[in-house]
């Protein structure tokens, strides 16, 4: 009888131990599954708006780093450029001038900043400053207007187009490491860098600006030997590792076709979207390129037609060039300029870059708060 009780006791002991192990493993699995499902979310970044007196804000110039911008103000005495941290709210004076500030361009490596002032109506004064705001180069240029294009591969090269009042022009290249400016003769004033030493431009139909054009490349070491890169395009843009062209679909003229080519001009990705007409030309909506993620952001209309009759908002779509996918980020935004931070998480947005688009948090945040004077 005792042996039976002893055996029964051993059986219950072993059974209880096995049941404990089973429950323990189940709890561990449940805890593990719970941990997998409940991944910690990235905290929403708190942004601190710029506070300026009413009427003094001019515009935000661009990104100085992931959390720092440059913005322009004016008062009765002078114009100022401030460096401002959007997360801490700290700011410092970067540049000031008694002359009006027309342009602020931040170099692609953020080591230099170009500032253009206007001492006179027909005179531009350009300053090249280092990242602390110290002037390293200045030059006066007689002109009616100026445009700039900074070389993304070689930030020591800056292309300037000088327009005169009769709309004649000159194209010059400033070599910042030598502080030397060289003039070139091209058939089109709107030049952009593609590679470390080549400028590309369109050959336009002077009588019909809406007609397709060719894309021509000039190597600065062999400017007498231009090359035709593409034909029948409407507009183009360049990035550090890509060429983007916009064409009108010949089979469906209500569609625009975007093509993306690498440096060897291999077609990496293309997509078709509705487009809008503007006067005699086609409207190419504002866009931005995320270099690290290789995503192209663009505002896209919901339908084609005339811009005068289009009364809807735009979708902001991200096109994944490597994986050839697209994703709608926002469904109802205005078509306004956009430029994104180096870490590609935030974008300045608006004609004065007065807003921020948080790409991860899917929100639009006002960046500027004007204070009424008492």
XYZ file of C-alpha atoms in Angstrom, residues 162-352:
191
model
C 23.969 86.889 -64.981
C 20.928 88.443 -66.659
C 20.877 92.012 -67.921
C 17.895 94.296 -68.364
C 17.556 93.402 -72.072
C 17.581 89.692 -71.023
C 20.948 88.989 -72.561
C 23.029 86.855 -70.232
C 26.434 85.470 -69.299
C 27.214 82.138 -67.649
C 30.162 82.038 -65.264
C 31.646 79.382 -62.991
C 33.117 80.363 -59.635
C 35.866 78.059 -58.363
C 35.671 78.586 -54.611
C 38.951 76.887 -53.755
C 40.778 79.339 -56.040
C 38.322 82.258 -55.716
C 38.406 82.548 -59.496
C 35.513 83.167 -61.920
C 35.502 81.890 -65.526
C 33.016 82.849 -68.272
C 31.510 80.304 -70.709
C 29.339 80.755 -73.802
C 26.247 78.540 -73.919
C 23.041 78.590 -75.979
C 20.813 78.516 -72.899
C 21.146 80.403 -69.595
C 19.478 77.782 -67.361
C 22.372 75.446 -66.664
C 22.624 72.645 -64.104
C 25.487 70.434 -63.018
C 25.447 66.729 -63.913
C 28.637 65.161 -62.628
C 31.686 66.861 -61.188
C 32.665 68.778 -64.312
C 29.730 68.969 -66.741
C 26.899 71.449 -67.214
C 23.694 70.448 -69.004
C 20.921 72.573 -70.504
C 18.004 72.423 -72.922
C 18.026 73.661 -76.497
C 14.706 75.499 -76.509
C 12.452 76.575 -79.326
C 12.557 80.362 -78.970
C 9.249 80.792 -80.817
C 7.381 78.055 -78.930
C 8.469 77.438 -75.335
C 6.017 74.540 -75.043
C 7.727 72.578 -77.826
C 9.919 69.613 -76.823
C 13.647 70.283 -76.586
C 16.929 68.391 -76.516
C 19.224 68.003 -73.528
C 22.821 69.036 -74.198
C 25.909 68.405 -72.034
C 29.105 70.470 -71.969
C 32.236 69.178 -70.270
C 34.087 72.255 -69.022
C 37.388 70.783 -70.223
C 35.970 70.278 -73.748
C 33.299 72.942 -74.190
C 33.726 72.844 -77.950
C 32.428 69.250 -78.043
C 28.834 69.271 -76.710
C 26.897 66.005 -76.452
C 23.180 65.389 -76.885
C 21.975 63.332 -73.914
C 18.200 63.147 -74.515
C 15.640 64.381 -77.047
C 11.989 65.443 -76.953
C 11.835 66.410 -73.297
C 9.889 69.190 -71.653
C 11.818 69.791 -68.426
C 14.711 68.255 -66.493
C 16.488 68.334 -63.163
C 19.698 66.869 -61.772
C 20.600 65.287 -58.465
C 23.866 63.914 -57.140
C 23.364 60.484 -58.690
C 20.376 60.904 -61.020
C 19.048 62.774 -64.025
C 15.287 63.383 -64.122
C 13.410 64.297 -67.294
C 9.751 65.161 -67.838
C 8.092 64.396 -71.158
C 4.582 64.698 -72.531
C 3.145 61.322 -73.453
C 2.708 61.446 -77.267
C -0.061 58.805 -77.091
C -1.931 60.538 -74.249
C -1.149 64.241 -74.091
C -2.980 64.612 -70.774
C -0.188 62.567 -69.150
C 3.342 63.505 -68.159
C 6.074 60.846 -68.087
C 8.893 61.171 -65.544
C 12.122 59.276 -66.273
C 15.081 58.755 -63.925
C 18.510 57.902 -65.316
C 21.783 57.066 -63.614
C 25.078 58.661 -64.651
C 25.426 56.144 -67.472
C 21.993 57.270 -68.709
C 20.438 53.903 -67.930
C 16.702 54.280 -67.324
C 16.192 53.350 -63.654
C 12.513 54.143 -63.200
C 9.600 55.935 -64.838
C 6.009 56.776 -64.002
C 3.026 58.515 -65.605
C 0.792 61.095 -63.942
C -1.880 63.588 -65.031
C -0.578 67.083 -65.660
C -2.005 70.574 -65.958
C -1.547 73.244 -68.608
C -0.531 76.780 -67.658
C -0.933 79.410 -70.393
C 0.902 77.852 -73.352
C 3.082 75.637 -71.162
C 2.724 72.544 -68.981
C 2.921 72.856 -65.218
C 5.560 70.678 -63.546
C 4.610 70.530 -59.850
C 7.129 71.174 -57.073
C 9.214 68.199 -56.020
C 12.208 67.042 -53.970
C 14.641 64.136 -54.062
C 15.639 62.129 -50.970
C 19.159 61.095 -51.853
C 19.715 58.521 -49.079
C 16.396 56.714 -49.461
C 16.342 57.276 -53.227
C 12.758 58.469 -53.050
C 11.364 61.181 -55.304
C 8.644 63.340 -53.719
C 6.235 65.239 -55.950
C 2.891 66.956 -55.762
C 0.530 65.275 -58.241
C -2.866 66.639 -59.399
C -5.902 64.375 -59.219
C -6.727 64.968 -62.881
C -5.393 66.658 -65.991
C -6.702 69.879 -67.492
C -6.135 73.626 -67.293
C -4.657 75.158 -64.147
C -7.278 77.945 -64.411
C -10.092 75.406 -64.024
C -8.409 73.065 -61.544
C -9.878 73.694 -58.071
C -8.620 70.648 -56.178
C -5.642 70.053 -53.912
C -2.709 67.792 -54.765
C -1.434 64.473 -53.489
C 2.133 64.356 -52.180
C 3.474 61.038 -53.466
C 6.753 59.303 -52.677
C 8.182 57.330 -55.618
C 10.686 54.636 -54.595
C 13.135 54.614 -57.499
C 15.065 51.485 -56.473
C 12.020 49.288 -55.755
C 9.764 50.983 -58.343
C 6.917 51.593 -55.926
C 4.835 54.612 -54.976
C 3.113 55.698 -51.787
C 0.687 58.537 -51.095
C 1.997 60.545 -48.119
C -0.667 63.286 -48.041
C -3.938 63.539 -49.965
C -4.787 67.233 -49.727
C -1.949 69.741 -49.941
C -1.241 72.813 -52.045
C 1.374 72.636 -54.780
C 4.106 74.729 -53.150
C 7.915 74.523 -52.917
C 9.414 71.753 -50.795
C 12.974 70.959 -49.653
C 13.989 68.256 -47.177
C 16.479 67.989 -44.319
C 19.748 66.036 -44.740
C 18.376 63.112 -42.693
C 15.223 63.191 -44.881
C 12.748 63.228 -41.977
C 11.446 66.798 -42.255
C 10.743 69.089 -45.215
C 10.395 72.852 -45.410
C 7.200 73.646 -47.294
C 5.526 76.782 -48.689
C 6.456 79.762 -50.818
C 8.385 81.202 -47.870
